Every structure is written in structure tokens, then in C-alpha cells.
Short mmCIF file of C-alpha atoms in Angstrom, two decimals:
data_model
loop_
_atom_site.label_atom_id
_atom_site.label_comp_id
_atom_site.label_asym_id
_atom_site.label_seq_id
_atom_site.Cartn_x
_atom_site.Cartn_y
_atom_site.Cartn_z
CA MET A 194 10.34 56.05 7.80
CA ASP A 195 9.81 56.10 11.26
CA ARG A 196 11.10 58.46 13.52
CA LEU A 197 13.11 55.22 15.19
CA GLN A 198 13.84 53.23 11.88
CA SER A 199 15.91 57.03 11.06
CA MET A 200 17.81 56.41 14.47
CA LYS A 201 18.71 52.77 14.15
CA VAL A 202 20.03 53.63 10.55
CA PHE A 203 22.30 56.53 11.74
CA GLN A 204 23.68 54.80 14.88
CA ARG A 205 24.56 51.60 11.76
CA VAL A 206 25.96 53.85 9.62
CA VAL A 207 28.32 55.46 12.18
CA ASP A 208 29.38 51.93 13.66
CA GLU A 209 29.45 50.74 10.21
CA GLY A 210 31.49 53.14 9.22
CA GLY A 211 30.01 54.54 6.07
CA PHE A 212 26.32 54.15 3.82
CA ALA A 213 27.58 50.88 2.44
CA ALA A 214 28.75 48.78 5.14
CA ALA A 215 26.01 50.02 6.85
CA ALA A 216 23.30 49.13 4.21
CA ARG A 217 24.83 45.12 3.61
CA ALA A 218 24.47 44.93 8.05
CA LEU A 219 21.13 46.34 7.75
CA ASP A 220 19.90 44.54 4.22
CA MET A 221 18.97 47.76 2.92
CA SER A 222 20.02 49.21 -0.67
CA PRO A 223 22.51 51.99 -0.33
CA PRO A 224 20.49 54.96 -1.34
CA MET A 225 17.20 53.92 1.34
CA VAL A 226 19.88 54.44 4.45
CA SER A 227 21.68 57.28 2.54
CA ARG A 228 17.95 58.07 1.93
CA LEU A 229 17.37 57.84 5.71
CA VAL A 230 19.70 59.64 7.16
CA ALA A 231 19.52 62.34 4.35
CA ASP A 232 15.40 62.89 5.59
CA LEU A 233 17.00 62.54 8.79
CA GLU A 234 18.92 65.93 9.06
CA ASP A 235 16.55 67.46 6.55
CA ARG A 236 13.78 66.57 9.63
CA LEU A 237 16.71 67.96 12.73
CA GLY A 238 18.03 70.99 9.66
CA THR A 239 21.82 70.15 10.52
CA ARG A 240 24.14 68.09 8.75
CA LEU A 241 24.38 64.84 11.42
CA LEU A 242 27.65 64.24 9.03
CA GLN A 243 30.39 65.55 7.17
CA ARG A 244 30.87 62.98 3.49
CA SER A 245 34.13 62.34 1.06
CA THR A 246 34.02 60.23 -0.89
CA ARG A 247 36.23 58.64 1.11
CA ARG A 248 35.26 59.74 4.70
CA LEU A 249 32.46 59.63 6.54
CA ALA A 250 33.00 61.84 9.97
CA LEU A 251 30.34 63.44 12.51
CA THR A 252 29.54 66.89 13.25
CA ASP A 253 29.75 68.59 16.34
CA ALA A 254 25.18 68.19 16.11
CA GLY A 255 25.70 64.45 15.27
CA GLN A 256 27.98 63.82 17.59
CA ALA A 257 25.22 64.76 20.41
CA TYR A 258 22.84 63.48 18.72
CA LEU A 259 24.53 60.51 18.18
CA ASN A 260 24.34 59.72 22.72
CA ARG A 261 21.24 61.20 23.23
CA VAL A 262 20.52 57.82 20.24
CA ARG A 263 22.02 54.95 22.02
CA ASN A 264 20.47 55.67 25.02
CA ILE A 265 17.28 56.31 23.21
CA LEU A 266 18.10 53.03 21.75
CA GLN A 267 19.70 51.12 24.89
CA ASP A 268 16.93 52.12 27.26
CA ILE A 269 14.61 50.75 24.21
CA GLU A 270 16.09 47.18 24.41
CA GLU A 271 16.19 47.43 28.13
CA ALA A 272 12.38 48.20 28.21
CA ASP A 273 11.68 45.11 25.55
CA GLU A 274 13.02 43.02 28.15
CA LEU A 275 10.94 43.35 30.56
#
């Protein structure tokens, strides 16, 4: 999968508060959403999310990455409006 899609999926997981909710919002399967985030973490070489059975939390690296991703995706959206 491409890098941009992984960024969008990661942002949606955070915004929706979980993998299942993000999967529903994106019309994807939960395993696909989980795989995209795991692949993103592997590519970056760091954990972005702390996962437990009841909770999802951003790591420090995840928060920093999310801030950058939000800016990048906003810039792309604005560029597409030109």
C-alpha cells in the first residue's frame, strides 16, 4: 500500500479511537487497517500506538508523527482545491 494511504489510515484510527471504528469509517476490514498501521510502524522503525484490549494511546513518536501527518494531509487537500 502507498505511504499516503497509510497516513490517512493512521490518522483515522486516532480520530475514531480504534481500529474497528476506523475500519468502518474507511469501509475496510479491521485486519487491513491493523496491517497498514503495523506496516507504517515497521517502516518508521518505531511504535506509534500503544495497544491494549481496552485502550489505544499515542506514543510520543505517534503524537509527533500525527501532527506532521495532519499538516501534510491538509496541504494536499488545499493543493487539490486549486
